[in-house]
PDB file of C-alpha atoms in Angstrom:
ATOM      1  CA  MET R  20     -20.792  -2.600  -6.965  1.00 80.00           C
ATOM      2  CA  THR R  21     -17.658  -0.954  -8.314  1.00 94.00           C
ATOM      3  CA  LEU R  22     -14.824  -0.827  -5.777  1.00 98.00           C
ATOM      4  CA  ILE R  23     -12.325   1.125  -7.898  1.00 98.00           C
ATOM      5  CA  GLY R  24     -13.149   4.531  -9.340  1.00 98.00           C
ATOM      6  CA  ARG R  25     -11.498   5.524 -12.624  1.00 98.00           C
ATOM      7  CA  THR R  26     -11.007   8.993 -14.087  1.00 98.00           C
ATOM      8  CA  ARG R  27      -8.428  10.508 -16.424  1.00 98.00           C
ATOM      9  CA  THR R  28      -7.015  14.025 -16.668  1.00 97.00           C
ATOM     10  CA  ARG R  29      -4.289  14.944 -19.158  1.00 97.00           C
ATOM     11  CA  GLY R  30      -2.806  11.465 -19.329  1.00 97.00           C
ATOM     12  CA  VAL R  31      -2.977  10.711 -15.585  1.00 98.00           C
ATOM     13  CA  GLU R  32      -5.283   7.796 -14.797  1.00 98.00           C
ATOM     14  CA  THR R  33      -6.687   8.170 -11.282  1.00 98.00           C
ATOM     15  CA  LEU R  34      -7.676   4.917  -9.584  1.00 98.00           C
ATOM     16  CA  SER R  35      -9.590   5.444  -6.327  1.00 98.00           C
ATOM     17  CA  LEU R  36     -10.092   2.782  -3.689  1.00 98.00           C
ATOM     18  CA  ASP R  37     -13.849   3.223  -3.273  1.00 98.00           C
ATOM     19  CA  ALA R  38     -15.164   1.123  -0.407  1.00 97.00           C
ATOM     20  CA  PRO R  39     -15.239   3.769   2.347  1.00 97.00           C
ATOM     21  CA  GLU R  40     -17.840   1.897   4.395  1.00 96.00           C
ATOM     22  CA  ARG R  41     -15.219  -0.859   4.816  1.00 96.00           C
ATOM     23  CA  ARG R  42     -12.368   1.642   5.209  1.00 97.00           C
ATOM     24  CA  ASN R  43     -11.075   0.513   1.815  1.00 98.00           C
ATOM     25  CA  ALA R  44      -9.975  -2.782   3.326  1.00 97.00           C
ATOM     26  CA  LEU R  45      -8.167  -5.076   0.909  1.00 98.00           C
ATOM     27  CA  SER R  46     -10.836  -7.669   0.184  1.00 97.00           C
ATOM     28  CA  ALA R  47     -10.419 -10.337  -2.455  1.00 96.00           C
ATOM     29  CA  ALA R  48     -12.857  -8.397  -4.652  1.00 97.00           C
ATOM     30  CA  LEU R  49     -11.094  -5.036  -4.265  1.00 98.00           C
ATOM     31  CA  VAL R  50      -7.666  -6.542  -4.932  1.00 98.00           C
ATOM     32  CA  GLY R  51      -8.991  -8.246  -8.068  1.00 97.00           C
ATOM     33  CA  GLU R  52     -10.660  -5.104  -9.363  1.00 98.00           C
ATOM     34  CA  LEU R  53      -7.584  -2.971  -8.700  1.00 98.00           C
ATOM     35  CA  ALA R  54      -5.416  -5.496 -10.536  1.00 98.00           C
ATOM     36  CA  THR R  55      -7.724  -5.288 -13.560  1.00 98.00           C
ATOM     37  CA  ALA R  56      -7.670  -1.487 -13.524  1.00 98.00           C
ATOM     38  CA  LEU R  57      -3.864  -1.472 -13.352  1.00 98.00           C
ATOM     39  CA  THR R  58      -3.631  -3.906 -16.244  1.00 98.00           C
ATOM     40  CA  ASP R  59      -5.857  -1.662 -18.345  1.00 98.00           C
ATOM     41  CA  ALA R  60      -3.797   1.420 -17.464  1.00 98.00           C
ATOM     42  CA  GLY R  61      -0.530  -0.338 -18.236  1.00 97.00           C
ATOM     43  CA  GLN R  62      -1.746  -1.356 -21.690  1.00 97.00           C
ATOM     44  CA  ASP R  63      -3.251   2.027 -22.609  1.00 97.00           C
ATOM     45  CA  THR R  64      -0.817   4.206 -24.529  1.00 94.00           C
ATOM     46  CA  GLY R  65      -2.842   7.267 -23.541  1.00 95.00           C
ATOM     47  CA  VAL R  66      -1.885   6.802 -19.877  1.00 97.00           C
ATOM     48  CA  ARG R  67       1.316   8.558 -18.843  1.00 97.00           C
ATOM     49  CA  ALA R  68       1.040   7.830 -15.093  1.00 98.00           C
ATOM     50  CA  VAL R  69      -1.321   6.260 -12.563  1.00 98.00           C
ATOM     51  CA  LEU R  70      -2.498   8.154  -9.473  1.00 98.00           C
ATOM     52  CA  LEU R  71      -3.646   5.778  -6.716  1.00 98.00           C
ATOM     53  CA  THR R  72      -5.907   7.457  -4.155  1.00 98.00           C
ATOM     54  CA  HIS R  73      -9.028   6.823  -2.071  1.00 98.00           C
ATOM     55  CA  THR R  74     -12.470   7.967  -1.026  1.00 98.00           C
ATOM     56  CA  GLY R  75     -13.324   8.484   2.650  1.00 97.00           C
ATOM     57  CA  ASN R  76     -10.961   9.176   5.521  1.00 97.00           C
ATOM     58  CA  THR R  77      -8.948   5.944   5.188  1.00 98.00           C
ATOM     59  CA  PHE R  78      -6.615   5.109   2.309  1.00 98.00           C
ATOM     60  CA  SER R  79      -6.744   1.452   3.327  1.00 98.00           C
ATOM     61  CA  ALA R  80      -7.198  -0.366   6.627  1.00 97.00           C
ATOM     62  CA  GLY R  81      -5.225  -3.356   5.360  1.00 96.00           C
ATOM     63  CA  ALA R  82      -6.542  -6.851   4.713  1.00 93.00           C
ATOM     64  CA  ASP R  83     -10.295  -7.290   4.998  1.00 93.00           C
ATOM     65  CA  LEU R  84     -10.638  -9.697   7.922  1.00 84.00           C
ATOM     66  CA  ARG R  85     -14.020 -10.879   6.645  1.00 86.00           C
ATOM     67  CA  ASP R  86     -12.920 -11.494   3.053  1.00 89.00           C
ATOM     68  CA  PRO R  87      -9.117 -11.426   2.900  1.00 89.00           C
ATOM     69  CA  PRO R  88      -7.314 -11.869  -0.400  1.00 93.00           C
ATOM     70  CA  ALA R  89      -5.114 -14.913  -0.812  1.00 92.00           C
ATOM     71  CA  PRO R  90      -1.500 -14.029   0.037  1.00 93.00           C
ATOM     72  CA  GLU R  91      -0.562 -14.944  -3.543  1.00 96.00           C
ATOM     73  CA  ALA R  92      -3.067 -12.399  -4.879  1.00 97.00           C
ATOM     74  CA  LEU R  93      -1.639  -9.633  -2.708  1.00 97.00           C
ATOM     75  CA  VAL R  94       1.908 -10.504  -3.787  1.00 98.00           C
ATOM     76  CA  ALA R  95       0.793 -10.372  -7.415  1.00 98.00           C
ATOM     77  CA  LEU R  96      -0.864  -6.978  -6.923  1.00 98.00           C
ATOM     78  CA  LEU R  97       2.192  -5.452  -5.239  1.00 98.00           C
ATOM     79  CA  ARG R  98       4.471  -6.808  -7.948  1.00 98.00           C
ATOM     80  CA  GLN R  99       2.116  -5.495 -10.622  1.00 98.00           C
ATOM     81  CA  ILE R 100       2.424  -1.961  -9.219  1.00 98.00           C
ATOM     82  CA  VAL R 101       6.219  -2.255  -9.095  1.00 98.00           C
ATOM     83  CA  GLU R 102       6.433  -3.661 -12.637  1.00 98.00           C
ATOM     84  CA  LEU R 103       3.789  -1.490 -14.290  1.00 98.00           C
ATOM     85  CA  PRO R 104       5.392   0.334 -17.256  1.00 97.00           C
ATOM     86  CA  ARG R 105       3.860   3.581 -16.018  1.00 97.00           C
ATOM     87  CA  PRO R 106       4.880   5.449 -12.853  1.00 98.00           C
ATOM     88  CA  VAL R 107       2.397   4.855 -10.032  1.00 98.00           C
ATOM     89  CA  VAL R 108       1.913   7.745  -7.603  1.00 98.00           C
ATOM     90  CA  ALA R 109       0.041   7.430  -4.295  1.00 98.00           C
ATOM     91  CA  ARG R 110      -2.109  10.313  -3.063  1.00 98.00           C
ATOM     92  CA  VAL R 111      -3.076   9.938   0.611  1.00 98.00           C
ATOM     93  CA  THR R 112      -5.238  12.172   2.797  1.00 98.00           C
ATOM     94  CA  GLY R 113      -6.399   9.587   5.348  1.00 97.00           C
ATOM     95  CA  HIS R 114      -5.241   6.698   7.489  1.00 98.00           C
ATOM     96  CA  VAL R 115      -3.125   3.785   6.244  1.00 98.00           C
ATOM     97  CA  ARG R 116      -2.801   0.553   8.141  1.00 98.00           C
ATOM     98  CA  ALA R 117      -1.100  -2.822   7.682  1.00 97.00           C
ATOM     99  CA  GLY R 118      -1.525  -4.081   4.110  1.00 96.00           C
ATOM    100  CA  GLY R 119      -2.337  -0.578   2.893  1.00 98.00           C
ATOM    101  CA  LEU R 120       1.269   0.324   3.625  1.00 98.00           C
ATOM    102  CA  GLY R 121       2.335  -2.322   1.144  1.00 98.00           C
ATOM    103  CA  LEU R 122       0.443  -0.475  -1.580  1.00 98.00           C
ATOM    104  CA  LEU R 123       2.181   2.747  -0.574  1.00 97.00           C
ATOM    105  CA  ALA R 124       5.631   1.142  -0.667  1.00 98.00           C
ATOM    106  CA  ALA R 125       4.986  -0.478  -4.047  1.00 98.00           C
ATOM    107  CA  CYS R 126       4.233   2.909  -5.621  1.00 98.00           C
ATOM    108  CA  ASP R 127       7.083   4.826  -7.217  1.00 98.00           C
ATOM    109  CA  ILE R 128       6.149   8.095  -5.483  1.00 98.00           C
ATOM    110  CA  SER R 129       3.929   8.537  -2.417  1.00 98.00           C
ATOM    111  CA  ALA R 130       2.632  11.855  -1.082  1.00 98.00           C
ATOM    112  CA  ALA R 131       0.348  12.534   1.870  1.00 98.00           C
ATOM    113  CA  ALA R 132      -1.468  15.351   3.591  1.00 98.00           C
ATOM    114  CA  HIS R 133      -0.826  15.928   7.299  1.00 97.00           C
ATOM    115  CA  THR R 134      -4.237  14.394   8.033  1.00 96.00           C
ATOM    116  CA  ALA R 135      -2.781  10.954   7.230  1.00 98.00           C
ATOM    117  CA  THR R 136      -1.510   8.492   9.832  1.00 98.00           C
ATOM    118  CA  PHE R 137       0.246   5.161   9.440  1.00 98.00           C
ATOM    119  CA  ALA R 138       0.672   1.968  11.490  1.00 98.00           C
ATOM    120  CA  PHE R 139       1.846  -1.601  11.029  1.00 98.00           C
ATOM    121  CA  THR R 140      -0.900  -3.173  13.137  1.00 97.00           C
ATOM    122  CA  GLU R 141      -0.271  -6.811  12.206  1.00 97.00           C
ATOM    123  CA  VAL R 142       1.453  -7.825  15.449  1.00 97.00           C
ATOM    124  CA  ARG R 143      -1.540  -6.563  17.411  1.00 96.00           C
ATOM    125  CA  VAL R 144      -3.831  -9.081  15.740  1.00 95.00           C
ATOM    126  CA  GLY R 145      -1.416 -12.009  15.888  1.00 97.00           C
ATOM    127  CA  VAL R 146       0.187 -11.926  12.435  1.00 96.00           C
ATOM    128  CA  ALA R 147       3.234 -10.288  10.808  1.00 97.00           C
ATOM    129  CA  PRO R 148       3.766  -7.788   7.969  1.00 97.00           C
ATOM    130  CA  ALA R 149       5.108 -10.579   5.790  1.00 97.00           C
ATOM    131  CA  VAL R 150       3.977 -10.054   2.191  1.00 97.00           C
ATOM    132  CA  ILE R 151       4.108  -6.264   2.362  1.00 98.00           C
ATOM    133  CA  SER R 152       7.770  -6.509   3.361  1.00 98.00           C
ATOM    134  CA  LEU R 153       8.586  -7.297  -0.272  1.00 98.00           C
ATOM    135  CA  PRO R 154       8.414  -3.622  -1.351  1.00 98.00           C
ATOM    136  CA  LEU R 155       8.909  -2.155   2.128  1.00 98.00           C
ATOM    137  CA  LEU R 156      12.261  -3.618   3.171  1.00 97.00           C
ATOM    138  CA  PRO R 157      14.223  -2.427   0.110  1.00 97.00           C
ATOM    139  CA  ARG R 158      12.768   1.095   0.293  1.00 97.00           C
ATOM    140  CA  THR R 159      12.592   2.134   3.939  1.00 97.00           C
ATOM    141  CA  ASP R 160      14.894   2.612   6.925  1.00 97.00           C
ATOM    142  CA  PRO R 161      15.409  -0.878   8.452  1.00 96.00           C
ATOM    143  CA  ARG R 162      16.004   0.401  11.990  1.00 97.00           C
ATOM    144  CA  ALA R 163      12.797   2.406  11.903  1.00 97.00           C
ATOM    145  CA  LEU R 164      10.895  -0.547  10.452  1.00 97.00           C
ATOM    146  CA  ALA R 165      12.132  -2.712  13.331  1.00 98.00           C
ATOM    147  CA  ARG R 166      10.502  -0.341  15.802  1.00 98.00           C
ATOM    148  CA  TYR R 167       7.216   0.124  13.973  1.00 98.00           C
ATOM    149  CA  TYR R 168       6.841  -3.503  12.848  1.00 98.00           C
ATOM    150  CA  LEU R 169       7.386  -4.769  16.402  1.00 98.00           C
ATOM    151  CA  THR R 170       5.273  -2.235  18.310  1.00 98.00           C
ATOM    152  CA  GLY R 171       2.430  -1.291  15.963  1.00 97.00           C
ATOM    153  CA  GLU R 172       2.929   2.348  16.963  1.00 98.00           C
ATOM    154  CA  ARG R 173       1.313   5.082  14.907  1.00 98.00           C
ATOM    155  CA  LEU R 174       3.452   7.301  12.651  1.00 97.00           C
ATOM    156  CA  ASP R 175       2.636  10.803  11.490  1.00 98.00           C
ATOM    157  CA  THR R 176       3.498  12.070   8.018  1.00 98.00           C
ATOM    158  CA  ALA R 177       6.786  13.676   9.074  1.00 97.00           C
ATOM    159  CA  GLU R 178       8.083  10.393  10.480  1.00 98.00           C
ATOM    160  CA  ALA R 179       6.729   8.428   7.514  1.00 98.00           C
ATOM    161  CA  ALA R 180       8.652  10.725   5.165  1.00 98.00           C
ATOM    162  CA  ARG R 181      11.805  10.525   7.305  1.00 98.00           C
ATOM    163  CA  ILE R 182      11.955   6.729   7.127  1.00 98.00           C
ATOM    164  CA  GLY R 183      11.246   6.582   3.382  1.00 97.00           C
ATOM    165  CA  LEU R 184       7.635   5.434   3.478  1.00 97.00           C
ATOM    166  CA  LEU R 185       6.589   8.711   1.842  1.00 98.00           C
ATOM    167  CA  THR R 186       8.254  10.814  -0.819  1.00 98.00           C
ATOM    168  CA  ALA R 187       6.704  14.037   0.477  1.00 97.00           C
ATOM    169  CA  ALA R 188       4.122  15.334   2.944  1.00 97.00           C
ATOM    170  CA  GLY R 189       2.453  18.677   3.564  1.00 97.00           C
ATOM    171  CA  GLU R 190      -0.762  20.535   4.242  1.00 97.00           C
ATOM    172  CA  ASP R 191      -1.990  20.356   0.641  1.00 97.00           C
ATOM    173  CA  VAL R 192      -1.218  17.041  -1.025  1.00 98.00           C
ATOM    174  CA  ASP R 193      -2.475  18.239  -4.401  1.00 98.00           C
ATOM    175  CA  ALA R 194      -0.094  21.195  -4.315  1.00 98.00           C
ATOM    176  CA  ILE R 195       2.735  18.738  -3.607  1.00 98.00           C
ATOM    177  CA  LEU R 196       1.690  16.477  -6.451  1.00 98.00           C
ATOM    178  CA  ALA R 197       1.108  19.174  -9.074  1.00 98.00           C
ATOM    179  CA  PRO R 198       4.771  19.590 -10.132  1.00 98.00           C
ATOM    180  CA  ILE R 199       5.362  15.837  -9.860  1.00 98.00           C
ATOM    181  CA  LEU R 200       2.497  14.981 -12.200  1.00 98.00           C
ATOM    182  CA  ASP R 201       3.466  17.837 -14.504  1.00 98.00           C
ATOM    183  CA  GLY R 202       6.990  16.434 -14.694  1.00 97.00           C
ATOM    184  CA  LEU R 203       5.666  12.974 -15.567  1.00 98.00           C
ATOM    185  CA  ARG R 204       3.509  14.451 -18.326  1.00 97.00           C
ATOM    186  CA  LYS R 205       6.575  16.123 -19.836  1.00 97.00           C
ATOM    187  CA  SER R 206       8.636  12.927 -19.837  1.00 97.00           C
ATOM    188  CA  ALA R 207       8.881  10.538 -22.787  1.00 96.00           C
ATOM    189  CA  PRO R 208       6.865   7.357 -22.097  1.00 95.00           C
ATOM    190  CA  GLU R 209       9.658   4.986 -23.162  1.00 96.00           C
ATOM    191  CA  ALA R 210      12.182   6.868 -21.046  1.00 97.00           C
ATOM    192  CA  LEU R 211       9.842   6.756 -18.051  1.00 96.00           C
ATOM    193  CA  ALA R 212       9.440   2.987 -18.395  1.00 97.00           C
ATOM    194  CA  ALA R 213      13.195   2.438 -18.735  1.00 98.00           C
ATOM    195  CA  THR R 214      13.970   4.685 -15.780  1.00 98.00           C
ATOM    196  CA  LYS R 215      11.374   2.938 -13.647  1.00 98.00           C
ATOM    197  CA  ARG R 216      13.031  -0.410 -14.437  1.00 98.00           C
ATOM    198  CA  LEU R 217      16.328   0.985 -13.157  1.00 98.00           C
ATOM    199  CA  LEU R 218      14.716   2.135  -9.932  1.00 98.00           C
ATOM    200  CA  THR R 219      12.763  -1.041  -9.234  1.00 98.00           C
ATOM    201  CA  ALA R 220      15.426  -3.637 -10.041  1.00 98.00           C
ATOM    202  CA  ARG R 221      16.395  -4.171  -6.390  1.00 97.00           C
ATOM    203  CA  VAL R 222      12.766  -4.384  -5.295  1.00 98.00           C
ATOM    204  CA  LEU R 223      12.040  -7.035  -7.921  1.00 98.00           C
ATOM    205  CA  GLU R 224      15.090  -9.016  -6.781  1.00 98.00           C
ATOM    206  CA  THR R 225      13.461  -9.156  -3.350  1.00 98.00           C
ATOM    207  CA  PHE R 226      10.232 -10.462  -4.879  1.00 98.00           C
ATOM    208  CA  ASP R 227      12.134 -13.130  -6.821  1.00 98.00           C
ATOM    209  CA  ARG R 228      14.076 -14.243  -3.752  1.00 98.00           C
ATOM    210  CA  ASP R 229      11.548 -13.958  -0.937  1.00 98.00           C
ATOM    211  CA  ALA R 230       7.974 -14.008  -2.278  1.00 98.00           C
ATOM    212  CA  ALA R 231       7.402 -17.753  -1.880  1.00 98.00           C
ATOM    213  CA  GLY R 232       8.679 -17.865   1.694  1.00 98.00           C
ATOM    214  CA  LEU R 233       6.801 -14.773   2.818  1.00 97.00           C
ATOM    215  CA  THR R 234       3.589 -15.976   1.177  1.00 97.00           C
ATOM    216  CA  ALA R 235       3.855 -19.263   3.084  1.00 97.00           C
ATOM    217  CA  LEU R 236       4.594 -17.399   6.327  1.00 97.00           C
ATOM    218  CA  SER R 237       1.574 -15.149   5.845  1.00 95.00           C
ATOM    219  CA  ALA R 238      -0.745 -18.094   5.182  1.00 94.00           C
ATOM    220  CA  ARG R 239       0.561 -19.967   8.210  1.00 96.00           C
ATOM    221  CA  LEU R 240       0.166 -17.011  10.562  1.00 96.00           C
ATOM    222  CA  PHE R 241      -3.332 -16.114   9.355  1.00 92.00           C
ATOM    223  CA  ALA R 242      -4.428 -19.698  10.044  1.00 94.00           C
ATOM    224  CA  SER R 243      -2.939 -19.753  13.566  1.00 96.00           C
ATOM    225  CA  ALA R 244      -4.740 -19.675  16.907  1.00 97.00           C
ATOM    226  CA  PRO R 245      -3.195 -16.304  17.904  1.00 96.00           C
ATOM    227  CA  ALA R 246      -4.486 -14.787  14.666  1.00 95.00           C
ATOM    228  CA  ARG R 247      -7.986 -16.123  15.286  1.00 95.00           C
ATOM    229  CA  GLU R 248      -7.919 -14.601  18.771  1.00 97.00           C
ATOM    230  CA  GLY R 249      -6.464 -11.315  17.568  1.00 95.00           C
ATOM    231  CA  MET R 250      -8.944 -10.896  14.730  1.00 92.00           C
ATOM    232  CA  THR R 251     -11.876 -11.872  16.937  1.00 94.00           C
ATOM    233  CA  ALA R 252     -10.766  -9.360  19.555  1.00 95.00           C
ATOM    234  CA  PHE R 253     -10.454  -6.680  16.894  1.00 91.00           C
ATOM    235  CA  LEU R 254     -13.940  -7.351  15.540  1.00 89.00           C
ATOM    236  CA  GLU R 255     -15.360  -7.455  19.100  1.00 94.00           C
ATOM    237  CA  ARG R 256     -13.522  -4.222  19.990  1.00 94.00           C
ATOM    238  CA  ARG R 257     -11.710  -5.742  22.979  1.00 96.00           C
ATOM    239  CA  GLU R 258      -8.094  -6.412  23.950  1.00 96.00           C
ATOM    240  CA  PRO R 259      -6.703  -9.798  22.855  1.00 96.00           C
ATOM    241  CA  GLU R 260      -5.994 -12.343  25.565  1.00 96.00           C
ATOM    242  CA  TRP R 261      -2.225 -11.813  25.452  1.00 97.00           C
ATOM    243  CA  THR R 262      -2.404  -8.120  26.445  1.00 95.00           C
ATOM    244  CA  VAL R 263      -0.786  -7.424  29.814  1.00 91.00           C
TER     245      VAL R 263
END
């Protein structure tokens, strides 16, 4: 079964997370297939930009608790988006949770409809937003991240845009994206790649410095007793034992 849809319109390669029955959770299979699709897009001279979107009412629910990707694979995917020699634009009309927010932060431009919601839910299942911090910390408001990382509260699109998680939000995400994609189509490919390297230099410094430590932290937390309890509680639709 294909987990990533691919279409192309006037030089924009649209990659759709297409596992709506699993809320587009980041399984090992989905992460691998998305990485392959990005590699193909990055090597294709006919692709001017990549549009990352989704089917169903959830962009991504984060890591698939039944088949999670290795932390190293998620780091590699996030870095691939940041380093891709084509601009990557996120188009969101549904909910984004946990690891899905790492995808959003790795993209160069992210736009959402007002139907979208966002939450860093890791602490509520006994882990931390470790790996996804690699693109998030350099690009978003650190004081706001402190609140939302620590509480798992839900954000609406206005707040997500205010803290830098989104580039833009509105009623009609396609109307927002139309001039953005048109601008990318009018830009010289080599100039786009060079400009993207300027913009992502600080993010890549964070990957170089912190990826190994955050990967180890993620693996350690996912293997912990609190994580087992939190994930079991989530799957059983009950409160974890630490809730007061």
